[in-house]
Every structure is written in structure tokens, then in C-alpha cells.
Amino acid sequence: MPHWSRWLVVGIIALIGAALFLTVWITYAGVSDASDALVRGQAAELQADLRDEFRDLEGAATADDLKNLLTHYSDRGLLYIAEFNREAVISEAGQSSTSPAKLRASIRSTQRGGPEFDDSLVRLVLRAPRTAARTRRALKGRRRVNARIYIEFSPVEAVALRKSSTRSLVVGGTTSALLIARALLVLRWFSREDRRRHEEAEDRRLKSLGQMSAVLAHEIRNPL
């Protein structure tokens, strides 16, 4: 096989591997963007629904109210919900991902940056809607009216989408690496074949030189 055809075969295999990895990576990046959009959409939808729920409550939310909300929205990934003011948490339900000591810091960072997506968890702070009943009850209980709602939820669909795209990236990357490794092995095999043929040609040349030397020695020895 000519040298240029060998390089052509190796280049095609390597190009297929690189193209496969590039395609999988572009798909992964697109799925990541779609997953982020899905998380923001789920956060906005959950925020609107919870604000409606709090608007229907009579006064500040109790622990039982939050437990009912947690149970009702558990199928949508709601894991923790709390109502708080500047002083402390007023009521809560569920299990927070952070310790009580770090909860306020997590709430403050979420307030500054908006929805916060961390691996498979989203943290979100929203303003509790003001109603006349909530204002009267809050004033009687000497609680601040400007309460906030802090929630933690798992974006189930977005997490599943990310896991699927990650698996595709791993499979595509592995296949691409195998193709490139195969191209390198083919190139190495071609090199070995060239070296073997060169050694065989060298052996034949030395053998011919030896035969010629023997013939010359015989022809020179006969006249003498």
C-alpha cells in the first residue's frame, strides 16, 4: 500500500473520531442550555403557584401550612420550604440541604443572586404576598410584614435530562477515544511493517553481497 494511502486511512479514522466527539459535545452543550432554561421555567412556575398558595392563607404561614404545601408539591420536587424575616425563620417544613447555622447565609446569597442551581438542587427566595389578613395577623404577632419564602427543590426533569446528556457524552467520548486509539494502532502497525520490510530488504542485500563476494573470491582464486 502506498504511503499516502496509509496516511489517508489513518486520517479518516482519526477524523471520524474527532467529528463524533465534536458532535456529542455540541449536543451536550445544547442540552445543558435547555436544562438551564427548564430549571428557570420550573422555578418561575413553582414561584407563581406558591405565591398563590400563600395569598390564600389567613395570616402568616404555620408549620402545618408549610407541611401541607410540601406534601402537595412533593411530586414537583419541593424538598424544603420556610418563611423567614430579617430576624429568623418563622416556620419551616422539610429537610434543608444546609445546616441551620449555614441556612441564613444560604438565604442571603440566594436573595442576591436569584435562583441558585447546585448539582441537583435549586434554591429560590420569593416575596410572600401581602394580604390584609396576613398583615393584621402579622402585626398582632409582632412579626414583620416583609416576610420572604425560601424554598429548595429538585428539578427532576432537568436532572434527568442532564444525566442523559452526560451518559451520551461519556459514550461518545469513549467511542471517539477508541477510534483515535485505533488510528494510532494502525499507524504503528504500518510503521512496523515498513521497518520489517526494510530489515528484510537489508538482509537480502547483505545476502547478495555475500554471494557476490564468494563468487569473486572463487574467480580470483582459480587463475592463481
XYZ file of C-alpha atoms in Angstrom:
224
model
C 0.000 0.000 0.000
C 1.435 3.430 -0.919
C 2.444 5.729 1.891
C -0.117 8.378 1.006
C -2.957 5.834 1.145
C -1.828 4.696 4.583
C -1.916 8.231 5.899
C -5.297 8.679 4.251
C -6.745 5.666 6.096
C -5.320 6.823 9.435
C -6.528 10.383 8.846
C -10.058 9.238 8.002
C -10.317 7.134 11.175
C -8.981 9.979 13.332
C -11.281 12.480 11.607
C -14.321 10.287 12.263
C -13.386 10.063 15.950
C -12.876 13.827 16.255
C -16.132 14.563 14.398
C -18.029 12.167 16.660
C -16.672 13.825 19.805
C -17.413 17.309 18.444
C -20.988 16.302 17.605
C -21.565 14.795 21.032
C -20.057 17.851 22.735
C -22.259 20.265 20.779
C -25.289 18.160 21.685
C -24.232 18.148 25.340
C -23.825 21.929 25.378
C -27.243 22.378 23.770
C -28.859 20.032 26.282
C -27.168 21.911 29.138
C -28.647 25.193 27.899
C -32.057 23.554 27.529
C -31.715 22.130 31.037
C -30.937 25.579 32.461
C -33.977 27.013 30.677
C -36.074 24.165 32.049
C -34.860 24.883 35.582
C -35.701 28.577 35.246
C -39.134 27.720 33.868
C -39.867 25.277 36.691
C -38.656 27.827 39.246
C -40.913 30.526 37.794
C -43.912 28.178 37.710
C -43.331 26.966 41.266
C -42.844 30.542 42.443
C -46.147 31.661 40.923
C -48.052 28.701 42.379
C -46.589 29.160 45.855
C -47.369 32.860 45.858
C -50.988 31.977 45.064
C -50.977 29.438 47.887
C -49.613 31.973 50.365
C -52.090 34.562 49.165
C -54.927 32.229 50.169
C -53.557 31.673 53.681
C -55.080 33.517 56.607
C -52.150 35.269 58.191
C -48.576 34.096 58.480
C -47.973 30.517 57.407
C -47.767 27.957 60.204
C -45.664 24.821 60.212
C -48.774 22.782 59.322
C -49.470 25.055 56.363
C -45.954 24.578 55.074
C -46.156 20.806 55.597
C -49.322 20.702 53.520
C -47.632 22.716 50.780
C -44.602 20.452 50.916
C -46.791 17.368 50.535
C -48.822 18.936 47.740
C -45.789 19.946 45.683
C -43.543 16.997 46.508
C -44.208 15.464 43.076
C -42.720 18.625 41.554
C -39.516 18.208 43.542
C -40.198 20.518 46.507
C -37.892 19.446 49.342
C -37.868 22.347 51.805
C -39.901 25.488 52.390
C -39.548 28.182 55.037
C -40.974 31.604 55.780
C -38.485 33.998 57.332
C -37.900 37.648 58.104
C -34.802 39.631 58.928
C -34.576 38.184 62.428
C -35.062 34.455 61.936
C -37.036 31.673 60.305
C -40.703 31.949 61.276
C -41.805 28.485 60.198
C -40.412 25.704 58.048
C -41.146 22.246 56.679
C -38.966 19.582 55.121
C -35.248 18.981 55.315
C -32.867 21.699 54.205
C -29.694 20.792 52.362
C -27.663 23.049 54.658
C -27.207 23.081 58.391
C -29.233 25.585 60.470
C -26.078 27.623 61.031
C -25.480 27.987 57.288
C -29.138 28.424 56.336
C -29.208 32.201 56.767
C -26.033 32.597 54.726
C -27.535 30.426 52.004
C -30.729 32.516 52.066
C -28.762 35.770 51.809
C -26.683 34.524 48.872
C -29.832 33.306 47.096
C -31.531 36.678 47.632
C -28.618 38.473 45.988
C -28.194 36.149 43.043
C -31.686 34.867 42.323
C -32.318 31.155 41.690
C -29.242 29.175 42.569
C -28.697 25.821 40.866
C -26.303 23.470 42.642
C -25.944 19.980 41.129
C -29.443 18.537 41.582
C -30.854 21.269 43.853
C -32.318 24.708 43.227
C -32.590 27.374 45.918
C -35.070 30.199 45.475
C -36.251 33.153 47.560
C -39.558 34.864 46.810
C -41.502 37.616 48.498
C -44.540 36.493 50.455
C -47.649 38.210 49.006
C -49.200 40.867 51.205
C -52.847 40.489 52.104
C -54.995 42.284 54.636
C -55.434 39.159 56.743
C -51.733 38.374 56.753
C -50.893 41.961 57.652
C -53.322 42.051 60.597
C -52.168 38.713 61.957
C -48.521 39.603 61.479
C -48.991 42.844 63.396
C -50.762 41.066 66.247
C -47.960 38.554 66.470
C -45.366 41.333 66.198
C -43.903 39.726 63.132
C -42.555 41.700 60.257
C -44.834 42.068 57.274
C -41.969 41.929 54.751
C -41.585 38.183 55.045
C -39.812 36.062 52.486
C -40.255 32.491 51.376
C -37.224 30.288 50.896
C -37.577 27.006 49.014
C -35.334 24.200 47.890
C -36.497 21.897 45.144
C -35.078 19.278 42.822
C -35.705 19.918 39.115
C -36.486 16.304 38.314
C -36.868 16.686 34.550
C -33.789 18.880 34.196
C -31.676 16.483 36.280
C -32.837 13.507 34.178
C -32.024 15.469 31.018
C -28.552 16.329 32.303
C -27.862 12.716 33.291
C -28.944 11.500 29.865
C -26.733 14.033 28.084
C -23.817 13.166 30.376
C -24.186 9.484 29.538
C -24.259 10.340 25.839
C -21.139 12.466 26.261
C -19.324 9.642 28.066
C -20.322 7.071 25.438
C -19.460 9.391 22.545
C -16.172 10.452 24.122
C -15.207 6.833 24.790
C -16.067 5.821 21.223
C -14.122 8.786 19.856
C -11.108 7.912 22.007
C -11.270 4.296 20.815
C -11.374 5.408 17.183
C -8.396 7.707 17.639
C -6.551 4.946 19.508
C -7.385 2.592 16.638
C -5.950 5.100 14.177
C -2.747 5.280 16.225
C -2.539 1.483 16.351
C -2.975 1.281 12.570
C -0.260 3.896 12.140
C 2.015 1.918 14.464
C 1.298 -1.283 12.522
C 2.188 0.455 9.269
C 5.451 1.629 10.834
C 6.279 -1.879 11.999
C 5.508 -3.260 8.564
C 7.791 -0.682 6.953
C 10.558 -1.496 9.395
C 10.127 -5.247 8.837
C 10.239 -4.825 5.067
C 13.293 -2.604 5.373
C 15.044 -5.215 7.504
C 14.119 -7.975 5.025
C 15.435 -5.881 2.132
C 18.642 -5.221 4.085
C 19.038 -8.935 4.776
C 18.566 -9.743 1.081
C 21.138 -7.108 0.130
C 23.673 -8.472 2.610
C 22.994 -11.991 1.396
C 23.544 -10.893 -2.208
C 26.776 -9.147 -1.217
C 27.922 -12.307 0.480
C 27.158 -14.404 -2.578
C 28.916 -11.921 -4.832
C 31.948 -11.912 -2.550
C 32.105 -15.715 -2.669
C 31.877 -15.719 -6.484
C 34.584 -13.047 -6.777
C 36.852 -14.916 -4.406
C 36.365 -18.095 -6.436
C 37.050 -16.346 -9.740
C 40.173 -14.700 -8.361
C 41.429 -17.906 -6.775
C 41.095 -20.006 -9.989
C 43.707 -18.130 -12.125
C 46.109 -18.050 -9.217
